[in-house]
């Protein structure tokens, strides 16, 4: 640790004498135990948001880092599972959307109201599943929004999910 005194007077009061380095006999010595540690104000403990295997480490102990720097990449199975569930739940939502529109268009023809209500309930459940999966990915720290997911085609979403959370260098 670095010891800093506010003034020369404080150094003198502490009994510290400053001289040029020279060979000579040790007049006084103090034996003590000590521990060398990192400055706690400049060290942070980090943990991944999901369990996984470290795939790549970009920074080493002692490297300067700033907010937004990638320190390491973790291959987390939970992330992949949630991405797949999002894609599946979105496919179900789109199917139920089509079913509701088709049944809505058949109002003139005799369609049981129960059938339309069931289709609307299934659509609502599918939408809730999409929202749940998007929120799970956001909780893992991945940059994704519900609006972006709903506006993309299946191919665009598949590409986005494939590389979601990976820096451009990968």
Tab-separated table of N, CA and C in Angstrom:
chain	number	residue	atom	x	y	z
A	1	UNK	N	0.840	-1.186	0.000
A	1	UNK	CA	0.000	0.000	0.000
A	1	UNK	C	0.877	1.239	0.000
A	2	UNK	N	0.369	2.270	-0.508
A	2	UNK	CA	1.092	3.529	-0.573
A	2	UNK	C	0.735	4.355	0.653
A	3	UNK	N	1.737	4.838	1.329
A	3	UNK	CA	1.499	5.692	2.507
A	3	UNK	C	1.829	7.115	2.091
A	4	UNK	N	0.900	8.004	2.322
A	4	UNK	CA	1.079	9.386	1.916
A	4	UNK	C	0.833	10.282	3.123
A	5	UNK	N	1.744	11.212	3.339
A	5	UNK	CA	1.624	12.146	4.451
A	5	UNK	C	1.162	13.490	3.932
A	6	UNK	N	0.370	14.198	4.730
A	6	UNK	CA	-0.155	15.477	4.259
A	6	UNK	C	0.903	16.583	4.157
A	7	UNK	N	2.000	16.438	4.949
A	7	UNK	CA	3.013	17.495	4.912
A	7	UNK	C	4.354	16.943	5.401
A	8	UNK	N	5.407	17.730	5.188
A	8	UNK	CA	6.756	17.370	5.677
A	8	UNK	C	6.763	17.327	7.201
A	9	UNK	N	5.989	18.193	7.829
A	9	UNK	CA	5.903	18.216	9.293
A	9	UNK	C	5.372	16.886	9.816
A	10	UNK	N	4.384	16.319	9.145
A	10	UNK	CA	3.824	15.030	9.555
A	10	UNK	C	4.859	13.924	9.411
A	11	UNK	N	5.691	14.011	8.381
A	11	UNK	CA	6.762	13.026	8.195
A	11	UNK	C	7.755	13.132	9.351
A	12	UNK	N	8.114	14.352	9.716
A	12	UNK	CA	9.049	14.560	10.829
A	12	UNK	C	8.471	14.059	12.142
A	13	UNK	N	7.181	14.313	12.399
A	13	UNK	CA	6.534	13.855	13.630
A	13	UNK	C	6.496	12.328	13.708
A	14	UNK	N	6.385	11.675	12.560
A	14	UNK	CA	6.353	10.211	12.538
A	14	UNK	C	7.742	9.620	12.744
A	15	UNK	N	8.775	10.466	12.715
A	15	UNK	CA	10.138	9.992	12.942
A	15	UNK	C	10.759	9.339	11.735
A	16	UNK	N	10.287	9.708	10.580
A	16	UNK	CA	10.832	9.134	9.360
A	16	UNK	C	11.953	10.028	8.869
A	17	UNK	N	13.089	9.382	8.625
A	17	UNK	CA	14.250	10.120	8.156
A	17	UNK	C	14.522	9.704	6.718
A	18	UNK	N	14.784	10.642	5.867
A	18	UNK	CA	15.025	10.357	4.463
A	18	UNK	C	16.494	10.643	4.169
A	19	UNK	N	17.213	9.633	3.704
A	19	UNK	CA	18.619	9.762	3.328
A	19	UNK	C	18.861	9.014	2.040
A	20	UNK	N	19.987	9.250	1.427
A	20	UNK	CA	20.377	8.493	0.257
A	20	UNK	C	20.685	7.067	0.678
A	21	UNK	N	20.444	6.141	-0.227
A	21	UNK	CA	20.710	4.737	0.067
A	21	UNK	C	22.212	4.541	0.135
A	22	UNK	N	22.652	3.870	1.201
A	22	UNK	CA	24.082	3.645	1.401
A	22	UNK	C	24.248	2.338	2.152
A	23	UNK	N	25.358	1.676	1.951
A	23	UNK	CA	25.643	0.467	2.710
A	23	UNK	C	26.116	0.864	4.100
A	24	UNK	N	25.635	0.098	5.054
A	24	UNK	CA	26.046	0.371	6.426
A	24	UNK	C	25.419	-0.644	7.360
A	25	UNK	N	25.759	-0.523	8.616
A	25	UNK	CA	25.212	-1.439	9.605
A	25	UNK	C	23.793	-1.025	9.964
A	26	UNK	N	22.973	-2.033	10.227
A	26	UNK	CA	21.603	-1.758	10.663
A	26	UNK	C	21.672	-1.423	12.143
A	27	UNK	N	21.207	-0.226	12.497
A	27	UNK	CA	21.239	0.217	13.875
A	27	UNK	C	20.015	-0.304	14.623
A	28	UNK	N	18.866	-0.181	14.005
A	28	UNK	CA	17.627	-0.650	14.622
A	28	UNK	C	16.862	-1.498	13.612
A	29	UNK	N	16.125	-2.441	14.129
A	29	UNK	CA	15.262	-3.219	13.241
A	29	UNK	C	13.995	-3.580	14.000
A	30	UNK	N	12.965	-3.825	13.248
A	30	UNK	CA	11.686	-4.218	13.831
A	30	UNK	C	11.243	-5.481	13.103
A	31	UNK	N	10.938	-6.505	13.851
A	31	UNK	CA	10.405	-7.733	13.266
A	31	UNK	C	8.891	-7.706	13.422
A	32	UNK	N	8.215	-7.936	12.342
A	32	UNK	CA	6.750	-7.921	12.382
A	32	UNK	C	6.224	-8.797	11.252
A	33	UNK	N	5.019	-9.258	11.452
A	33	UNK	CA	4.385	-10.014	10.374
A	33	UNK	C	3.548	-9.046	9.556
A	34	UNK	N	3.365	-9.366	8.316
A	34	UNK	CA	2.586	-8.487	7.454
A	34	UNK	C	1.952	-9.279	6.334
A	35	UNK	N	1.115	-8.610	5.615
A	35	UNK	CA	0.421	-9.237	4.510
A	35	UNK	C	0.344	-8.233	3.367
A	36	UNK	N	0.678	-8.688	2.190
A	36	UNK	CA	0.584	-7.834	1.015
A	36	UNK	C	-0.724	-8.175	0.309
A	37	UNK	N	-1.577	-7.162	0.147
A	37	UNK	CA	-2.873	-7.379	-0.492
A	37	UNK	C	-3.117	-6.267	-1.513
A	38	UNK	N	-4.096	-6.513	-2.373
A	38	UNK	CA	-4.498	-5.484	-3.330
A	38	UNK	C	-5.229	-4.373	-2.589
A	39	UNK	N	-5.137	-3.179	-3.130
A	39	UNK	CA	-5.889	-2.054	-2.596
A	39	UNK	C	-7.380	-2.344	-2.806
A	40	UNK	N	-8.144	-2.495	-1.708
A	40	UNK	CA	-9.557	-2.875	-1.857
A	40	UNK	C	-10.399	-1.836	-2.607
A	41	UNK	N	-9.934	-0.616	-2.709
A	41	UNK	CA	-10.694	0.395	-3.437
A	41	UNK	C	-10.463	0.291	-4.943
A	42	UNK	N	-9.508	-0.559	-5.347
A	42	UNK	CA	-9.193	-0.694	-6.767
A	42	UNK	C	-9.366	-2.124	-7.279
A	43	UNK	N	-10.056	-2.954	-6.492
A	43	UNK	CA	-10.270	-4.352	-6.854
A	43	UNK	C	-11.765	-4.642	-6.799
A	44	UNK	N	-12.237	-5.434	-7.725
A	44	UNK	CA	-13.651	-5.822	-7.721
A	44	UNK	C	-13.753	-7.333	-7.855
A	45	UNK	N	-14.702	-7.914	-7.178
A	45	UNK	CA	-14.983	-9.346	-7.291
A	45	UNK	C	-16.106	-9.495	-8.321
A	46	UNK	N	-15.911	-10.351	-9.277
A	46	UNK	CA	-16.886	-10.512	-10.346
A	46	UNK	C	-17.422	-11.928	-10.355
A	47	UNK	N	-18.650	-12.051	-10.786
A	47	UNK	CA	-19.267	-13.375	-10.949
A	47	UNK	C	-20.154	-13.335	-12.179
A	48	UNK	N	-20.215	-14.443	-12.878
A	48	UNK	CA	-21.085	-14.535	-14.048
A	48	UNK	C	-22.528	-14.631	-13.577
A	49	UNK	N	-23.457	-14.139	-14.396
A	49	UNK	CA	-24.877	-14.187	-14.031
A	49	UNK	C	-25.463	-15.575	-14.206
A	50	UNK	N	-24.759	-16.421	-14.943
A	50	UNK	CA	-25.220	-17.796	-15.153
A	50	UNK	C	-24.018	-18.728	-15.073
A	51	UNK	N	-24.260	-19.926	-14.586
A	51	UNK	CA	-23.182	-20.908	-14.495
A	51	UNK	C	-22.767	-21.326	-15.900
A	52	UNK	N	-21.490	-21.600	-16.067
A	52	UNK	CA	-21.015	-22.027	-17.372
A	52	UNK	C	-19.520	-22.249	-17.353
A	53	UNK	N	-18.971	-22.439	-18.535
A	53	UNK	CA	-17.548	-22.674	-18.705
A	53	UNK	C	-16.919	-21.440	-19.321
A	54	UNK	N	-15.778	-21.026	-18.774
A	54	UNK	CA	-15.080	-19.871	-19.337
A	54	UNK	C	-14.516	-20.291	-20.683
A	55	UNK	N	-14.935	-19.590	-21.722
A	55	UNK	CA	-14.555	-19.932	-23.079
A	55	UNK	C	-13.318	-19.151	-23.512
A	56	UNK	N	-13.233	-17.882	-23.073
A	56	UNK	CA	-12.113	-17.029	-23.449
A	56	UNK	C	-11.930	-15.959	-22.373
A	57	UNK	N	-10.677	-15.654	-22.044
A	57	UNK	CA	-10.364	-14.604	-21.074
A	57	UNK	C	-9.616	-13.509	-21.815
A	58	UNK	N	-10.140	-12.283	-21.744
A	58	UNK	CA	-9.528	-11.164	-22.465
A	58	UNK	C	-8.657	-10.281	-21.586
A	59	UNK	N	-8.839	-10.318	-20.297
A	59	UNK	CA	-8.065	-9.473	-19.391
A	59	UNK	C	-7.345	-10.340	-18.367
A	60	UNK	N	-6.228	-9.815	-17.893
A	60	UNK	CA	-5.438	-10.524	-16.879
A	60	UNK	C	-5.427	-9.705	-15.592
A	61	UNK	N	-4.999	-10.333	-14.518
A	61	UNK	CA	-4.890	-9.642	-13.235
A	61	UNK	C	-3.935	-8.470	-13.406
A	62	UNK	N	-4.368	-7.315	-12.980
A	62	UNK	CA	-3.540	-6.120	-13.058
A	62	UNK	C	-3.813	-5.252	-14.276
A	63	UNK	N	-4.547	-5.779	-15.275
A	63	UNK	CA	-4.883	-4.974	-16.463
A	63	UNK	C	-5.851	-3.865	-16.080
A	64	UNK	N	-5.692	-2.722	-16.712
A	64	UNK	CA	-6.631	-1.620	-16.519
A	64	UNK	C	-7.916	-1.964	-17.274
A	65	UNK	N	-9.055	-1.758	-16.647
A	65	UNK	CA	-10.345	-1.989	-17.291
A	65	UNK	C	-11.250	-0.796	-17.058
A	66	UNK	N	-12.203	-0.649	-17.965
A	66	UNK	CA	-13.201	0.412	-17.793
A	66	UNK	C	-14.577	-0.189	-18.053
A	67	UNK	N	-15.593	0.525	-17.683
A	67	UNK	CA	-16.964	0.035	-17.835
A	67	UNK	C	-17.224	-0.331	-19.297
A	68	UNK	N	-17.807	-1.505	-19.497
A	68	UNK	CA	-18.132	-1.973	-20.833
A	68	UNK	C	-17.087	-2.891	-21.444
A	69	UNK	N	-15.891	-2.977	-20.838
A	69	UNK	CA	-14.861	-3.882	-21.352
A	69	UNK	C	-15.288	-5.331	-21.175
A	70	UNK	N	-14.978	-6.169	-22.154
A	70	UNK	CA	-15.222	-7.601	-22.035
A	70	UNK	C	-14.039	-8.194	-21.287
A	71	UNK	N	-14.317	-8.823	-20.150
A	71	UNK	CA	-13.253	-9.435	-19.349
A	71	UNK	C	-13.062	-10.891	-19.746
A	72	UNK	N	-14.173	-11.585	-19.928
A	72	UNK	CA	-14.135	-12.999	-20.306
A	72	UNK	C	-15.463	-13.377	-20.934
A	73	UNK	N	-15.449	-14.446	-21.693
A	73	UNK	CA	-16.674	-14.979	-22.278
A	73	UNK	C	-16.986	-16.298	-21.597
A	74	UNK	N	-18.232	-16.433	-21.154
A	74	UNK	CA	-18.671	-17.636	-20.459
A	74	UNK	C	-19.692	-18.349	-21.342
A	75	UNK	N	-19.455	-19.621	-21.578
A	75	UNK	CA	-20.399	-20.445	-22.340
A	75	UNK	C	-21.415	-20.988	-21.348
A	76	UNK	N	-22.598	-20.363	-21.322
A	76	UNK	CA	-23.626	-20.714	-20.348
A	76	UNK	C	-24.770	-21.452	-21.033
A	77	UNK	N	-25.009	-22.678	-20.594
A	77	UNK	CA	-26.086	-23.485	-21.173
A	77	UNK	C	-27.441	-22.820	-20.958
A	78	UNK	N	-27.616	-22.150	-19.833
A	78	UNK	CA	-28.895	-21.488	-19.538
A	78	UNK	C	-29.226	-20.438	-20.597
A	79	UNK	N	-28.231	-19.718	-21.057
A	79	UNK	CA	-28.431	-18.710	-22.088
A	79	UNK	C	-28.909	-19.357	-23.388
A	80	UNK	N	-28.257	-20.427	-23.795
A	80	UNK	CA	-28.655	-21.121	-25.021
A	80	UNK	C	-30.047	-21.711	-24.925
A	81	UNK	N	-30.367	-22.278	-23.763
A	81	UNK	CA	-31.693	-22.864	-23.560
A	81	UNK	C	-32.778	-21.782	-23.639
A	82	UNK	N	-32.517	-20.643	-23.020
A	82	UNK	CA	-33.503	-19.554	-23.024
A	82	UNK	C	-33.678	-18.979	-24.428
A	83	UNK	N	-32.591	-18.890	-25.197
A	83	UNK	CA	-32.695	-18.418	-26.583
A	83	UNK	C	-33.588	-19.363	-27.393
A	84	UNK	N	-33.384	-20.663	-27.219
A	84	UNK	CA	-34.201	-21.647	-27.956
A	84	UNK	C	-35.661	-21.566	-27.527
A	85	UNK	N	-35.910	-21.413	-26.233
A	85	UNK	CA	-37.287	-21.307	-25.744
A	85	UNK	C	-37.962	-20.045	-26.280
A	86	UNK	N	-37.203	-18.965	-26.390
A	86	UNK	CA	-37.757	-17.729	-26.944
A	86	UNK	C	-38.176	-17.951	-28.397
A	87	UNK	N	-37.321	-18.580	-29.165
A	87	UNK	CA	-37.634	-18.818	-30.571
A	87	UNK	C	-38.882	-19.695	-30.704
A	88	UNK	N	-38.982	-20.732	-29.877
A	88	UNK	CA	-40.154	-21.623	-29.919
A	88	UNK	C	-41.432	-20.907	-29.485
A	89	UNK	N	-41.332	-20.124	-28.407
A	89	UNK	CA	-42.528	-19.432	-27.921
A	89	UNK	C	-42.986	-18.368	-28.914
A	90	UNK	N	-42.047	-17.751	-29.623
A	90	UNK	CA	-42.427	-16.770	-30.643
A	90	UNK	C	-43.130	-17.462	-31.816
A	91	UNK	N	-42.670	-18.649	-32.180
A	91	UNK	CA	-43.327	-19.402	-33.252
A	91	UNK	C	-44.761	-19.751	-32.846
A	92	UNK	N	-44.958	-20.155	-31.579
A	92	UNK	CA	-46.316	-20.456	-31.097
A	92	UNK	C	-47.183	-19.196	-31.108
A	93	UNK	N	-46.616	-18.070	-30.708
A	93	UNK	CA	-47.365	-16.810	-30.697
A	93	UNK	C	-47.824	-16.455	-32.107
A	94	UNK	N	-46.942	-16.579	-33.072
A	94	UNK	CA	-47.308	-16.244	-34.461
A	94	UNK	C	-48.385	-17.190	-34.993
A	95	UNK	N	-48.304	-18.464	-34.630
A	95	UNK	CA	-49.330	-19.426	-35.042
A	95	UNK	C	-50.688	-19.057	-34.442
A	96	UNK	N	-50.701	-18.727	-33.137
A	96	UNK	CA	-51.959	-18.364	-32.478
A	96	UNK	C	-52.504	-17.041	-33.009
A	97	UNK	N	-51.617	-16.117	-33.387
A	97	UNK	CA	-52.061	-14.865	-34.025
A	97	UNK	C	-52.833	-15.157	-35.305
A	98	UNK	N	-52.275	-16.050	-36.129
A	98	UNK	CA	-52.933	-16.406	-37.395
A	98	UNK	C	-54.273	-17.095	-37.135
A	99	UNK	N	-54.300	-17.957	-36.124
A	99	UNK	CA	-55.542	-18.665	-35.813
A	99	UNK	C	-56.625	-17.687	-35.374
A	100	UNK	N	-56.277	-16.754	-34.500
A	100	UNK	CA	-57.252	-15.758	-34.024
A	100	UNK	C	-57.741	-14.907	-35.190
A	101	UNK	N	-56.842	-14.470	-36.073
A	101	UNK	CA	-57.264	-13.654	-37.230
A	101	UNK	C	-58.193	-14.447	-38.147
A	102	UNK	N	-57.848	-15.714	-38.367
A	102	UNK	CA	-58.690	-16.549	-39.230
A	102	UNK	C	-60.083	-16.728	-38.635
A	103	UNK	N	-60.163	-17.024	-37.334
A	103	UNK	CA	-61.457	-17.221	-36.677
A	103	UNK	C	-62.236	-15.917	-36.577
A	104	UNK	N	-61.502	-14.814	-36.409
A	104	UNK	CA	-62.155	-13.495	-36.350
A	104	UNK	C	-62.799	-13.163	-37.693
A	105	UNK	N	-62.172	-13.584	-38.764
A	105	UNK	CA	-62.699	-13.311	-40.099
A	105	UNK	C	-63.903	-14.168	-40.449
A	106	UNK	N	-64.162	-15.179	-39.639
A	106	UNK	CA	-65.286	-16.072	-39.908
A	106	UNK	C	-66.504	-15.745	-39.039
A	107	UNK	N	-66.645	-14.494	-38.640
A	107	UNK	CA	-67.766	-14.103	-37.777
A	107	UNK	C	-69.107	-14.337	-38.457
A	108	UNK	N	-69.139	-14.110	-39.772
A	108	UNK	CA	-70.399	-14.276	-40.499
A	108	UNK	C	-70.803	-15.746	-40.550
A	109	UNK	N	-69.811	-16.620	-40.690
A	109	UNK	CA	-70.071	-18.054	-40.697
A	109	UNK	C	-70.219	-18.483	-39.248
A	110	UNK	N	-70.913	-19.524	-39.035
A	110	UNK	CA	-71.141	-19.978	-37.665
A	110	UNK	C	-69.840	-20.554	-37.106
A	111	UNK	N	-69.237	-19.826	-36.169
A	111	UNK	CA	-68.037	-20.291	-35.460
A	111	UNK	C	-68.377	-20.206	-33.990
A	112	UNK	N	-68.165	-21.284	-33.329
A	112	UNK	CA	-68.482	-21.292	-31.897
A	112	UNK	C	-67.641	-20.240	-31.191
A	113	UNK	N	-68.314	-19.437	-30.374
A	113	UNK	CA	-67.620	-18.408	-29.606
A	113	UNK	C	-66.566	-19.017	-28.702
A	114	UNK	N	-66.838	-20.226	-28.258
A	114	UNK	CA	-65.892	-20.918	-27.388
A	114	UNK	C	-64.563	-21.148	-28.110
A	115	UNK	N	-64.631	-21.499	-29.378
A	115	UNK	CA	-63.422	-21.769	-30.158
A	115	UNK	C	-62.566	-20.508	-30.289
A	116	UNK	N	-63.202	-19.366	-30.529
A	116	UNK	CA	-62.489	-18.096	-30.645
A	116	UNK	C	-61.877	-17.712	-29.303
A	117	UNK	N	-62.621	-17.903	-28.214
A	117	UNK	CA	-62.086	-17.592	-26.877
A	117	UNK	C	-60.883	-18.466	-26.549
A	118	UNK	N	-60.946	-19.737	-26.912
A	118	UNK	CA	-59.816	-20.635	-26.667
A	118	UNK	C	-58.582	-20.193	-27.465
A	119	UNK	N	-58.798	-19.783	-28.706
A	119	UNK	CA	-57.691	-19.323	-29.549
A	119	UNK	C	-57.068	-18.054	-28.973
A	120	UNK	N	-57.916	-17.141	-28.483
A	120	UNK	CA	-57.399	-15.903	-27.882
A	120	UNK	C	-56.641	-16.199	-26.590
A	121	UNK	N	-57.130	-17.147	-25.798
A	121	UNK	CA	-56.435	-17.530	-24.553
A	121	UNK	C	-55.083	-18.159	-24.871
A	122	UNK	N	-55.047	-19.012	-25.888
A	122	UNK	CA	-53.780	-19.640	-26.284
A	122	UNK	C	-52.797	-18.588	-26.776
A	123	UNK	N	-53.298	-17.586	-27.496
A	123	UNK	CA	-52.437	-16.502	-27.963
A	123	UNK	C	-51.862	-15.713	-26.793
A	124	UNK	N	-52.701	-15.437	-25.799
A	124	UNK	CA	-52.240	-14.703	-24.615
A	124	UNK	C	-51.169	-15.493	-23.858
A	125	UNK	N	-51.359	-16.805	-23.733
A	125	UNK	CA	-50.353	-17.649	-23.076
A	125	UNK	C	-49.033	-17.636	-23.849
A	126	UNK	N	-49.116	-17.699	-25.157
A	126	UNK	CA	-47.913	-17.687	-25.992
A	126	UNK	C	-47.177	-16.352	-25.862
A	127	UNK	N	-47.938	-15.260	-25.802
A	127	UNK	CA	-47.317	-13.946	-25.637
A	127	UNK	C	-46.627	-13.843	-24.283
A	128	UNK	N	-47.254	-14.397	-23.248
A	128	UNK	CA	-46.633	-14.392	-21.916
A	128	UNK	C	-45.325	-15.188	-21.919
A	129	UNK	N	-45.292	-16.289	-22.643
A	129	UNK	CA	-44.065	-17.097	-22.737
A	129	UNK	C	-42.956	-16.316	-23.447
A	130	UNK	N	-43.315	-15.578	-24.500
A	130	UNK	CA	-42.319	-14.753	-25.201
A	130	UNK	C	-41.774	-13.696	-24.251
A	131	UNK	N	-42.675	-13.013	-23.534
A	131	UNK	CA	-42.249	-11.975	-22.577
A	131	UNK	C	-41.338	-12.563	-21.495
A	132	UNK	N	-41.686	-13.743	-21.000
A	132	UNK	CA	-40.884	-14.400	-19.960
A	132	UNK	C	-39.475	-14.697	-20.462
A	133	UNK	N	-39.367	-15.203	-21.679
A	133	UNK	CA	-38.054	-15.544	-22.228
A	133	UNK	C	-37.215	-14.308	-22.537
A	134	UNK	N	-37.853	-13.252	-23.036
A	134	UNK	CA	-37.120	-11.998	-23.276
A	134	UNK	C	-36.602	-11.455	-21.944
A	135	UNK	N	-37.445	-11.475	-20.909
A	135	UNK	CA	-37.024	-10.981	-19.593
A	135	UNK	C	-35.889	-11.827	-19.031
A	136	UNK	N	-35.940	-13.137	-19.232
A	136	UNK	CA	-34.866	-14.015	-18.744
A	136	UNK	C	-33.538	-13.669	-19.413
A	137	UNK	N	-33.569	-13.393	-20.711
A	137	UNK	CA	-32.344	-13.006	-21.414
A	137	UNK	C	-31.841	-11.644	-20.932
A	138	UNK	N	-32.764	-10.714	-20.684
A	138	UNK	CA	-32.367	-9.407	-20.145
A	138	UNK	C	-31.752	-9.566	-18.757
A	139	UNK	N	-32.303	-10.470	-17.943
A	139	UNK	CA	-31.758	-10.710	-16.604
A	139	UNK	C	-30.347	-11.286	-16.663
A	140	UNK	N	-30.028	-11.976	-17.744
A	140	UNK	CA	-28.677	-12.500	-17.944
A	140	UNK	C	-27.734	-11.421	-18.475
A	141	UNK	N	-28.281	-10.217	-18.697
A	141	UNK	CA	-27.457	-9.101	-19.160
A	141	UNK	C	-27.341	-9.011	-20.671
A	142	UNK	N	-28.181	-9.734	-21.387
A	142	UNK	CA	-28.108	-9.719	-22.845
A	142	UNK	C	-28.976	-8.598	-23.410
A	143	UNK	N	-28.471	-7.890	-24.412
A	143	UNK	CA	-29.199	-6.738	-24.969
A	143	UNK	C	-30.291	-7.176	-25.939
A	144	UNK	N	-31.512	-7.249	-25.462
A	144	UNK	CA	-32.638	-7.667	-26.293
A	144	UNK	C	-33.887	-6.959	-25.784
A	145	UNK	N	-34.800	-6.659	-26.714
A	145	UNK	CA	-36.053	-6.020	-26.302
A	145	UNK	C	-37.220	-6.758	-26.942
A	146	UNK	N	-38.337	-6.714	-26.272
A	146	UNK	CA	-39.542	-7.381	-26.763
A	146	UNK	C	-39.962	-6.810	-28.114
A	147	UNK	N	-39.914	-5.489	-28.257
A	147	UNK	CA	-40.328	-4.844	-29.499
A	147	UNK	C	-39.477	-5.325	-30.668
A	148	UNK	N	-38.165	-5.412	-30.461
A	148	UNK	CA	-37.261	-5.862	-31.529
A	148	UNK	C	-37.554	-7.308	-31.908
A	149	UNK	N	-37.849	-8.135	-30.920
A	149	UNK	CA	-38.143	-9.548	-31.178
A	149	UNK	C	-39.410	-9.684	-32.011
A	150	UNK	N	-40.440	-8.940	-31.666
A	150	UNK	CA	-41.722	-9.056	-32.359
A	150	UNK	C	-41.669	-8.524	-33.783
A	151	UNK	N	-40.753	-7.595	-34.068
A	151	UNK	CA	-40.681	-6.983	-35.393
A	151	UNK	C	-39.813	-7.764	-36.368
A	152	UNK	N	-38.987	-8.675	-35.887
A	152	UNK	CA	-38.053	-9.383	-36.759
A	152	UNK	C	-38.691	-10.618	-37.385
A	153	UNK	N	-38.190	-10.954	-38.557
A	153	UNK	CA	-38.609	-12.209	-39.188
A	153	UNK	C	-37.904	-13.361	-38.471
A	154	UNK	N	-38.330	-14.577	-38.747
A	154	UNK	CA	-37.708	-15.738	-38.108
A	154	UNK	C	-36.217	-15.804	-38.407
A	155	UNK	N	-35.831	-15.544	-39.645
A	155	UNK	CA	-34.420	-15.603	-40.044
A	155	UNK	C	-33.608	-14.521	-39.330
A	156	UNK	N	-34.142	-13.297	-39.285
A	156	UNK	CA	-33.441	-12.196	-38.606
A	156	UNK	C	-33.297	-12.482	-37.118
A	157	UNK	N	-34.359	-12.995	-36.508
A	157	UNK	CA	-34.311	-13.302	-35.078
A	157	UNK	C	-33.324	-14.427	-34.801
A	158	UNK	N	-33.309	-15.420	-35.664
A	158	UNK	CA	-32.382	-16.536	-35.501
A	158	UNK	C	-30.940	-16.039	-35.510
A	159	UNK	N	-30.610	-15.141	-36.434
A	159	UNK	CA	-29.252	-14.578	-36.505
A	159	UNK	C	-28.938	-13.722	-35.278
A	160	UNK	N	-29.921	-12.927	-34.843
A	160	UNK	CA	-29.699	-12.080	-33.673
A	160	UNK	C	-29.445	-12.940	-32.434
A	161	UNK	N	-30.262	-13.966	-32.233
A	161	UNK	CA	-30.110	-14.815	-31.062
A	161	UNK	C	-28.811	-15.603	-31.101
A	162	UNK	N	-28.382	-15.977	-32.284
A	162	UNK	CA	-27.143	-16.756	-32.420
A	162	UNK	C	-25.942	-15.986	-31.874
A	163	UNK	N	-25.885	-14.697	-32.159
A	163	UNK	CA	-24.731	-13.896	-31.756
A	163	UNK	C	-25.026	-12.968	-30.575
A	164	UNK	N	-26.196	-13.105	-29.972
A	164	UNK	CA	-26.595	-12.230	-28.866
A	164	UNK	C	-25.647	-12.377	-27.687
A	165	UNK	N	-25.081	-11.277	-27.258
A	165	UNK	CA	-24.187	-11.283	-26.099
A	165	UNK	C	-22.726	-11.452	-26.451
A	166	UNK	N	-22.409	-11.720	-27.702
A	166	UNK	CA	-21.017	-11.889	-28.109
A	166	UNK	C	-20.481	-10.562	-28.669
A	167	UNK	N	-19.262	-10.199	-28.323
A	167	UNK	CA	-18.699	-8.975	-28.893
A	167	UNK	C	-18.417	-9.170	-30.388
A	168	UNK	N	-18.275	-8.068	-31.118
A	168	UNK	CA	-18.030	-8.129	-32.558
A	168	UNK	C	-16.746	-8.874	-32.899
A	169	UNK	N	-15.767	-8.848	-32.002
A	169	UNK	CA	-14.494	-9.520	-32.266
A	169	UNK	C	-14.630	-11.033	-32.367
A	170	UNK	N	-15.727	-11.588	-31.819
A	170	UNK	CA	-15.947	-13.033	-31.882
A	170	UNK	C	-16.671	-13.375	-33.157
